[in-house]
Coordinates of C-alpha atoms and ligand atoms in Angstrom, one line a residue:
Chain N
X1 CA 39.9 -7.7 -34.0
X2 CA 37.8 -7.8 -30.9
X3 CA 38.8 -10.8 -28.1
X4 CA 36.1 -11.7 -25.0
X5 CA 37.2 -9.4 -23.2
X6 CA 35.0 -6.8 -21.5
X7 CA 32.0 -8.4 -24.2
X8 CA 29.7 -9.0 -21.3
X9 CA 30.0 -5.1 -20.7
X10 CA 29.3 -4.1 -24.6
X11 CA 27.0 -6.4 -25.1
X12 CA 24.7 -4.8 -21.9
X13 CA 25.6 -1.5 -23.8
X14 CA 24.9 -2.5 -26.8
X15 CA 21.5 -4.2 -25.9
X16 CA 20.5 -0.5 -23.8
X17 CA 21.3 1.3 -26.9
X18 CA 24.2 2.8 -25.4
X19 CA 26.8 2.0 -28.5
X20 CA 27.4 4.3 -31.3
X21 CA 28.9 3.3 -34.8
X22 CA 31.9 1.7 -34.6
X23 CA 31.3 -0.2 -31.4
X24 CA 28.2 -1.4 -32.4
X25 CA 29.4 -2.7 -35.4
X26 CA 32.3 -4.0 -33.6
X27 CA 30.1 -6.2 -31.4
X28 CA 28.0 -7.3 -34.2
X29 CA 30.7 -8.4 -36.3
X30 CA 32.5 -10.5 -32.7
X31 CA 29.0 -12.0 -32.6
X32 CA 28.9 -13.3 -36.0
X33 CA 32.0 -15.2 -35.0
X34 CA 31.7 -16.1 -31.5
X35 CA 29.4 -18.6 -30.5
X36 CA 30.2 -18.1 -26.1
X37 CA 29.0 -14.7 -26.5
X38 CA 26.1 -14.5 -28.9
X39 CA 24.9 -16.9 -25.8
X40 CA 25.9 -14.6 -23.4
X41 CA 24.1 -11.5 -25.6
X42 CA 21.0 -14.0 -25.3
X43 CA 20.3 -14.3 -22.5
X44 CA 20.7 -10.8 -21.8
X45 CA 18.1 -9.6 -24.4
X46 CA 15.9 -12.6 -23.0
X47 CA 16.1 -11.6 -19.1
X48 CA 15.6 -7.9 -20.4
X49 CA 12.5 -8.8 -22.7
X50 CA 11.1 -11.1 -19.5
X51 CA 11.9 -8.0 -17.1
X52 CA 9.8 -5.7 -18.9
X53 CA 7.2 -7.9 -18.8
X54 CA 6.5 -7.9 -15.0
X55 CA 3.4 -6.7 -14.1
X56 CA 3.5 -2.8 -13.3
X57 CA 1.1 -3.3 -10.0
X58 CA 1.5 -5.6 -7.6
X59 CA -1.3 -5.9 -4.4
X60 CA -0.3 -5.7 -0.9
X61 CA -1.1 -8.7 1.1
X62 CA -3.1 -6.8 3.4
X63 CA -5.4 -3.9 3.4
X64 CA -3.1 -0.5 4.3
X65 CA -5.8 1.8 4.1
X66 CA -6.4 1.7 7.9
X67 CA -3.2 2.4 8.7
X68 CA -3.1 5.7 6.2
X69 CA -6.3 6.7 7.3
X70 CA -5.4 7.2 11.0
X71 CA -2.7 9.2 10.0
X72 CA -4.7 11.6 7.8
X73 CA -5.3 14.5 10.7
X74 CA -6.2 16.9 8.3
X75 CA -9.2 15.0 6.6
X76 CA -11.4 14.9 9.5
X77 CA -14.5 17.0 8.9
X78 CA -16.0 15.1 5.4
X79 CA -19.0 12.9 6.9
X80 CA -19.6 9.6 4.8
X81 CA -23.0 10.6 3.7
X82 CA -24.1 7.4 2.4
X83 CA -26.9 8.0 -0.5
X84 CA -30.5 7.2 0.6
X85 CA -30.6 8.1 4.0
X86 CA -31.6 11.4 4.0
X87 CA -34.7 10.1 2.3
X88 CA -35.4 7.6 5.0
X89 CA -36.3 10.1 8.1
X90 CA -37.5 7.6 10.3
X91 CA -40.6 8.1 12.6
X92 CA -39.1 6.7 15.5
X93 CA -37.2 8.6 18.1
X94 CA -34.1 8.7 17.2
X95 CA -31.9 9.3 20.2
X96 CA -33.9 6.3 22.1
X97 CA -32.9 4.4 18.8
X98 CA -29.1 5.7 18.8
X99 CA -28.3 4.5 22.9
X100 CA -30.5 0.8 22.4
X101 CA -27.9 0.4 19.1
X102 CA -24.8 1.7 21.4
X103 CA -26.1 -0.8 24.6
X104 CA -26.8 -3.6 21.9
X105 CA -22.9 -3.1 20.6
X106 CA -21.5 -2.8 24.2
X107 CA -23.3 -6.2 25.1
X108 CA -22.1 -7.9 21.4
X109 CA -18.5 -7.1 22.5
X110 CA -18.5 -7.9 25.5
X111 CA -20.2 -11.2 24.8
X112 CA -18.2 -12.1 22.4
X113 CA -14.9 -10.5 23.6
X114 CA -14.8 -10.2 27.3
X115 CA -17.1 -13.4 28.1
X116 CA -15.8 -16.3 30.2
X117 CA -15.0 -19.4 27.7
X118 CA -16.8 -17.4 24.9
X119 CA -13.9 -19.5 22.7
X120 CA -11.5 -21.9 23.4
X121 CA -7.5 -21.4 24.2
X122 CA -5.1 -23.7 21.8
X123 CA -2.6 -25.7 23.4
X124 CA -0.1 -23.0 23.5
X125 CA -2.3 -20.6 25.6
X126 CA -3.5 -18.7 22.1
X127 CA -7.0 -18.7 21.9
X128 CA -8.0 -20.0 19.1
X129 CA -11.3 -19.1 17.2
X130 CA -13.5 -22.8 16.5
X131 CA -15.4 -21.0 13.9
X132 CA -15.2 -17.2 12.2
X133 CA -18.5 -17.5 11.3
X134 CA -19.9 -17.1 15.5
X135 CA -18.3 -14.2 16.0
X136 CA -18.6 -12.2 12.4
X137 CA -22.0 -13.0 12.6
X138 CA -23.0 -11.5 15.7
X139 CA -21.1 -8.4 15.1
X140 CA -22.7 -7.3 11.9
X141 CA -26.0 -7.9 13.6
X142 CA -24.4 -5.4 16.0
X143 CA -23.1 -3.6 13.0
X144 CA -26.4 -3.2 11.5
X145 CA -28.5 -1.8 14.6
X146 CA -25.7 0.5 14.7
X147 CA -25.7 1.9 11.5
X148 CA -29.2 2.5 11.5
X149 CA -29.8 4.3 14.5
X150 CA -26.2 6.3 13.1
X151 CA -28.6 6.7 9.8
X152 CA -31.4 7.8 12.0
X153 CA -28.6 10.3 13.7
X154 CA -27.6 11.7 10.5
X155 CA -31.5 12.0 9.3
X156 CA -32.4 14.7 12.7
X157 CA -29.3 16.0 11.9
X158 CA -30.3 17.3 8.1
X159 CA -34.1 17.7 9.5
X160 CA -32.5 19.8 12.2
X161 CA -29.9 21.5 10.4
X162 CA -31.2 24.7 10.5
X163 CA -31.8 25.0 14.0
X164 CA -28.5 23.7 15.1
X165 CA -25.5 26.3 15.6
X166 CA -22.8 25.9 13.2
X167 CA -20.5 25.0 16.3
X168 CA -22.8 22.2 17.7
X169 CA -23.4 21.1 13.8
X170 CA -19.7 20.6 13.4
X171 CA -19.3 18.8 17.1
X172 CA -21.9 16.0 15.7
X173 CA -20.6 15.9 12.4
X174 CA -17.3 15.5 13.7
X175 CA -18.5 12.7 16.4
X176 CA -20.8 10.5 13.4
X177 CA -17.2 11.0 11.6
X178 CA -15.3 9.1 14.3
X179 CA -17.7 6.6 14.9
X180 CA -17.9 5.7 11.1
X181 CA -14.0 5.6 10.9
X182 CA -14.5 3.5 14.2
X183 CA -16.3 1.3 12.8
X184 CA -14.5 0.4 9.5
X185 CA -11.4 0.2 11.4
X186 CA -12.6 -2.5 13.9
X187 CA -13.3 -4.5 10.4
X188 CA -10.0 -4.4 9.0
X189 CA -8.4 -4.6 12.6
X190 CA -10.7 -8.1 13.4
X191 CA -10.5 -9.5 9.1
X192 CA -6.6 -8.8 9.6
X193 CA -5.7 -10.9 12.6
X194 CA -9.0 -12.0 14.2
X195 CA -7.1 -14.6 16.4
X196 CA -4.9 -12.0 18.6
X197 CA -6.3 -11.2 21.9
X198 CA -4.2 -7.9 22.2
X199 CA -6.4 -7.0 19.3
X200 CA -9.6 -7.6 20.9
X201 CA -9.0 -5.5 23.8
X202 CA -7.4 -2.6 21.8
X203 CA -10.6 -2.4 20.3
X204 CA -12.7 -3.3 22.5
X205 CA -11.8 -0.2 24.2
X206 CA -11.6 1.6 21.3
X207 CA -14.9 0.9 21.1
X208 CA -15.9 2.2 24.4
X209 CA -14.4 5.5 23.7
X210 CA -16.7 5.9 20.6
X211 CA -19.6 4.8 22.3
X212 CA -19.4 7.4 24.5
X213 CA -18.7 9.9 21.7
X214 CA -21.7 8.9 20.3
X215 CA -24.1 10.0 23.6
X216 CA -22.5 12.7 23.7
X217 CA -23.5 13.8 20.1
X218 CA -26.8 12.5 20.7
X219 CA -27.5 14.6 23.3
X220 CA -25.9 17.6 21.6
X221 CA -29.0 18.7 19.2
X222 CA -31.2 19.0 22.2
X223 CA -29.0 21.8 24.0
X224 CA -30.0 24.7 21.2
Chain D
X1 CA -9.9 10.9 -11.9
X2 CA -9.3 15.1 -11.7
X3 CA -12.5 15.2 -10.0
X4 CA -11.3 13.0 -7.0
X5 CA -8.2 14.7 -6.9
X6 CA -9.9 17.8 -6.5
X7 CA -12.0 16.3 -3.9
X8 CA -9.4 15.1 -1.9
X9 CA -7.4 18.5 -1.9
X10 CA -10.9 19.6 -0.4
X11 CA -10.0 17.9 2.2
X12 CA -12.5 14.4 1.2
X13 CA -11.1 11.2 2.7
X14 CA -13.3 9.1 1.0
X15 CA -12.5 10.6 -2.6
X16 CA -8.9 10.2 -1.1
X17 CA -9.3 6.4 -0.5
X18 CA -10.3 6.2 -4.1
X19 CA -7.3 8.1 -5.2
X20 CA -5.8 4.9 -2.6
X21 CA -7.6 2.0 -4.4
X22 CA -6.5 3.0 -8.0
X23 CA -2.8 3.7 -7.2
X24 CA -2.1 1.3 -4.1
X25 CA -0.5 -1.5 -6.5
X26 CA 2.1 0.4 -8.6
X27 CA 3.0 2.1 -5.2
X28 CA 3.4 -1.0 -3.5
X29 CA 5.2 -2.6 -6.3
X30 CA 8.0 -0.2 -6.5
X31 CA 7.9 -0.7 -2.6
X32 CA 8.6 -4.3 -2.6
X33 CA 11.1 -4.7 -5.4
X34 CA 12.9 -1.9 -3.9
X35 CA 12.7 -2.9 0.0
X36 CA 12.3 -6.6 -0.2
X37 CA 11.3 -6.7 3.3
X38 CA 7.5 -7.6 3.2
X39 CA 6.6 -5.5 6.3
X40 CA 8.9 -2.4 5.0
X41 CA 7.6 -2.4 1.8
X42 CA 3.9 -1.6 3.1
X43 CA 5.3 0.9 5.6
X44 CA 6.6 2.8 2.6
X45 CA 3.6 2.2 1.2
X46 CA 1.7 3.6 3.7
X47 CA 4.2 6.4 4.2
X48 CA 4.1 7.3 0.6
X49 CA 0.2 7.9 0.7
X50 CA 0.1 9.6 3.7
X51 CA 2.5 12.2 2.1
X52 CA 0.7 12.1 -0.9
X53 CA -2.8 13.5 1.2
X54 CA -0.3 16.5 2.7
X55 CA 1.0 17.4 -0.7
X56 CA -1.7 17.4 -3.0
X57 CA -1.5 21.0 -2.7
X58 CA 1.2 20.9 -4.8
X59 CA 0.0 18.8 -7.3
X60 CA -0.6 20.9 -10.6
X61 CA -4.1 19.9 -12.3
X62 CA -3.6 19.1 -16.4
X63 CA -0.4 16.8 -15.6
X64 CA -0.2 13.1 -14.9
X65 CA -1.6 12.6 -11.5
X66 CA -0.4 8.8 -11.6
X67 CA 3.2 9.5 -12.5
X68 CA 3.4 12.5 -9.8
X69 CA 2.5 9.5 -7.2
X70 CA 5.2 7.5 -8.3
X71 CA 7.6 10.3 -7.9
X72 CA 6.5 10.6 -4.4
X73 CA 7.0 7.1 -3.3
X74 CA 10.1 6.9 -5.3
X75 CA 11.1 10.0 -2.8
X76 CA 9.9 7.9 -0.2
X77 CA 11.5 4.9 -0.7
X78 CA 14.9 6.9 -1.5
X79 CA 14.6 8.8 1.5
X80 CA 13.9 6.3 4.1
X81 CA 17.2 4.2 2.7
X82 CA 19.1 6.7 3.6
X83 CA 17.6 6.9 7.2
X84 CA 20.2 5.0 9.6
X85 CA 17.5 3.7 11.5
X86 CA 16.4 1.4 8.8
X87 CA 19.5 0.2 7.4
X88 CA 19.4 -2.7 9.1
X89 CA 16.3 -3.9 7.0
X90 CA 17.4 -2.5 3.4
X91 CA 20.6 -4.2 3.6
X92 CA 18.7 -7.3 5.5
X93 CA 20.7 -11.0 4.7
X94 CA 18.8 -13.6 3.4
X95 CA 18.3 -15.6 6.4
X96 CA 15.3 -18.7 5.1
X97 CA 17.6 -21.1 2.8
X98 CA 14.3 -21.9 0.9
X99 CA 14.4 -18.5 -0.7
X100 CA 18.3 -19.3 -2.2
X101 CA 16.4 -22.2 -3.8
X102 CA 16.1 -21.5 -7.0
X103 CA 12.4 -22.3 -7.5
X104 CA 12.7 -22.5 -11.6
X105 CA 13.2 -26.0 -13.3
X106 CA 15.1 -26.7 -16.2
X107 CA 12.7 -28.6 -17.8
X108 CA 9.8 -25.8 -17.0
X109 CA 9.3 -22.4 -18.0
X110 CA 10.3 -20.0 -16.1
X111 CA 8.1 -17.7 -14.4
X112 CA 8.0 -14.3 -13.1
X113 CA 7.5 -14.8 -9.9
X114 CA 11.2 -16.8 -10.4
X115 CA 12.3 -13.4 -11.9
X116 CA 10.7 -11.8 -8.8
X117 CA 12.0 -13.8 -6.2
X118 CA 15.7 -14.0 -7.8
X119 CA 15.0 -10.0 -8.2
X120 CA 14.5 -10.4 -4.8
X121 CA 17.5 -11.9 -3.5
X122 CA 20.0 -9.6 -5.2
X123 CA 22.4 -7.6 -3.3
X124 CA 20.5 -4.6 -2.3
X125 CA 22.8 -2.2 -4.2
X126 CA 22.5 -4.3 -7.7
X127 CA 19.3 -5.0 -6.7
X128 CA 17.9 -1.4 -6.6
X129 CA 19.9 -0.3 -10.1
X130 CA 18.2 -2.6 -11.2
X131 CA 14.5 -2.3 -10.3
X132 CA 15.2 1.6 -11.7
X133 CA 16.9 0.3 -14.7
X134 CA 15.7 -2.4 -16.3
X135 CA 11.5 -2.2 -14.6
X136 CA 11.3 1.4 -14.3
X137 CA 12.7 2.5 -17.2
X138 CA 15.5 4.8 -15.3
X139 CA 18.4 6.2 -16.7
X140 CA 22.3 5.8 -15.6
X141 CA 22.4 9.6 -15.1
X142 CA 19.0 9.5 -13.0
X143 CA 19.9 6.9 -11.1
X144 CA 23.2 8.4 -10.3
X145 CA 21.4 11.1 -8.7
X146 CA 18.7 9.4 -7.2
X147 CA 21.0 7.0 -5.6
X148 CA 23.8 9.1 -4.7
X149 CA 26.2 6.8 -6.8
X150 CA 28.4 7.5 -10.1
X151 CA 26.7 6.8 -13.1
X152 CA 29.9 4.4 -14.1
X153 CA 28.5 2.6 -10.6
X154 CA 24.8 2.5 -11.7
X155 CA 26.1 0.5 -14.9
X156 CA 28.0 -1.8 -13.2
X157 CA 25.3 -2.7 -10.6
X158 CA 22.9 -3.4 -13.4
X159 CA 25.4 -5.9 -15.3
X160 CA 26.4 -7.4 -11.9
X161 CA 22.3 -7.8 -11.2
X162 CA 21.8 -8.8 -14.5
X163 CA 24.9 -11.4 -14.7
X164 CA 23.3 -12.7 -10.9
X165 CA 19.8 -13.2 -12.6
X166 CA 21.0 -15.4 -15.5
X167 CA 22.9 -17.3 -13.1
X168 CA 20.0 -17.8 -10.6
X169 CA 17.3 -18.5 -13.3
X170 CA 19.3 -21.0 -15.2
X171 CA 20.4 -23.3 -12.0
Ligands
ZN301 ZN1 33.3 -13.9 -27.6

């Protein structure tokens, strides 16, 4: 005759298939009987059958690709050739092109970054953004003159390909590299937390450093 | 899938990122229920990837590219609870007494966010026997090992989780 005790145990074991013969047919017989534990056994099978039910994925609150990315030192020389541009060899001259996008960013930050009263502090000192819209705005217009003169880059850079050294070739594919990671990172950094000052001047001069990287590949295809 | 696989051992971030996007949330799900803590589970999660892109050397072509991630953020996870440094956070106390609030009603159906956030307020050591047990599909004897307990402890940490569970989801 089988008592209570130690049933919570068999039934878990019995329920995970862990029983053989006899003590299975022990349990089943105690449940017949008992009323407390066939409850017990229950819930058991219910919080399993709910368990296995959870959903298998669950999303991050936040974006973590950024924060992999930057510590990926080994995948650093694949370009993000986007499809179409190679097609699109512009006329124009594309270094002139390249510094008017880098002085148009420069003055889009520091407008919108570095400006006196460009938005208002909250009451505790935290400046607080009156609208996303302002500032998101005129950055992708910034955005957008950038990536086509980095399109117009990449363009004499195919056209040129041949002419270049494989040394300079992997310099300026290295530098468009850093400026496209530059540039996806200041995204997630401002969609993340778009309110912190730090933020703004941790990329801000992020931003500076990039720019410069960016001359200095432009100017590198002339040297051979 | 092989294809960005073998991109990414090429070295190709972007096929990588891919590889990122398709895997992110069963990575991140074994992160949370394991760690709890929000901001620890995406550090794993980020740890666990960026491990991934260093060993996918070692990943063999013709087996189950998804199941060889989980293994490595399972190694992950395992491996940073056994770092000192972090202890603090695995075995972190519930501190904000609207999470002991049972959030299920009598009258309602419960949900499974209630099953995650009771899940989530387990001890840590019933807690984790649990996520490998009864979510992941675990053995006793693997989680013995992976946990550096006695199988006899892995069963009793699941019937104590379990036995917490009913409790919490029928208050
Ligand atoms: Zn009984």
């Amino acid at each position: 005759m089988t008592t209570c005790a130690n049933m919570e145990e068999r039934l878990n074991d019995f329920l995970d298939g862990l029983l053989a013969g006899a003590g299975q047919q022990e349990v089943e017989q105690h449940l017949e009987s008992c009323g407390a534990c066939r409850e017990t056994f229950d819930a058991i099978r219910r919080l399993r059958q709910e368990t296995s039910m959870l959903p298998e994925s669950l999303e991050p609150p936040r974006n973590l690709w950024p924060g992999i990315k930057r510590n990926l030192p080994g995948g650093s020389t694949i370009l993000d050739w986007r499809p179409g541009w190679i097609r699109q060899l512009s006329g124009s001259p594309w270094r002139a092109g390249l510094a008017a996008a880098a002085v148009l960013l420069v003055a889009a930050i520091a407008l919108l970054f570095m400006g006196p009263g460009w938005y208002p502090s909250g009451p505790t000192g935290r400046t607080v953004l009156p609208s996303e819209s302002a500032m998101l705005v005129s950055l992708r217009a910034a955005e957008t003159e950038f990536l086509r003169a980095t399109d117009d880059l990449q363009a004499e850079l195919d056209r040129r390909r041949e002419e270049l050294s494989p040394r300079d070739l992997a310099v300026v594919e290295e530098n468009l590299r850093i400026i496209n990671q530059a540039i996806q990172e200041v995204w997630s950094v401002l969609e993340k937390d778009p309110d912190n000052p730090r933020n703004v001047t941790v990329f801000t001069a992020m931003y500076r450093k990039k720019i410069n990287l960016l001359r200095k590949a432009a100017r590198l295809p002339s040297q051979s | 899938m092989d294809d960005f696989v073998q991109k990414a051992q090429e070295g190709d971030v972007l096929a990588f990122e891919h590889i990122y996007r398709l895997h992110v949330g069963r990575v991140y799900a074994l992160c949370r229920r394991m760690a709890t803590d929000p901001g620890l589970a995406e550090e794993l999660t980020q740890d666990t990837f960026v491990r991934v892109w260093h060993r996918l050397d070692t990943f063999e072509p013709g087996t189950q590219f998804h199941s060889w991630i989980f293994k490595v953020a399972l190694n992950v996870v395992l491996a940073d609870r056994r770092v000192r440094g972090r202890r603090a956070r695995w075995e972190m106390a519930v501190d904000d007494p609207a999470r002991l609030e049972s959030p299920s009603r009598k009258s309602e159906p419960r949900s499974a966010l209630d099953l995650e956030s009771a899940m989530a307020r387990l001890p840590p050591g019933a807690r984790q026997v649990f996520v490998l047990h009864d979510v992941e599909g675990f053995r006793h004897d693997e989680i013995a090992t992976q946990l550096e307990i006695t199988p006899g402890t892995s069963k009793a940490q699941l019937h104590r989780a379990r036995k917490l569970l009913r409790e919490a989801l029928t208050r």
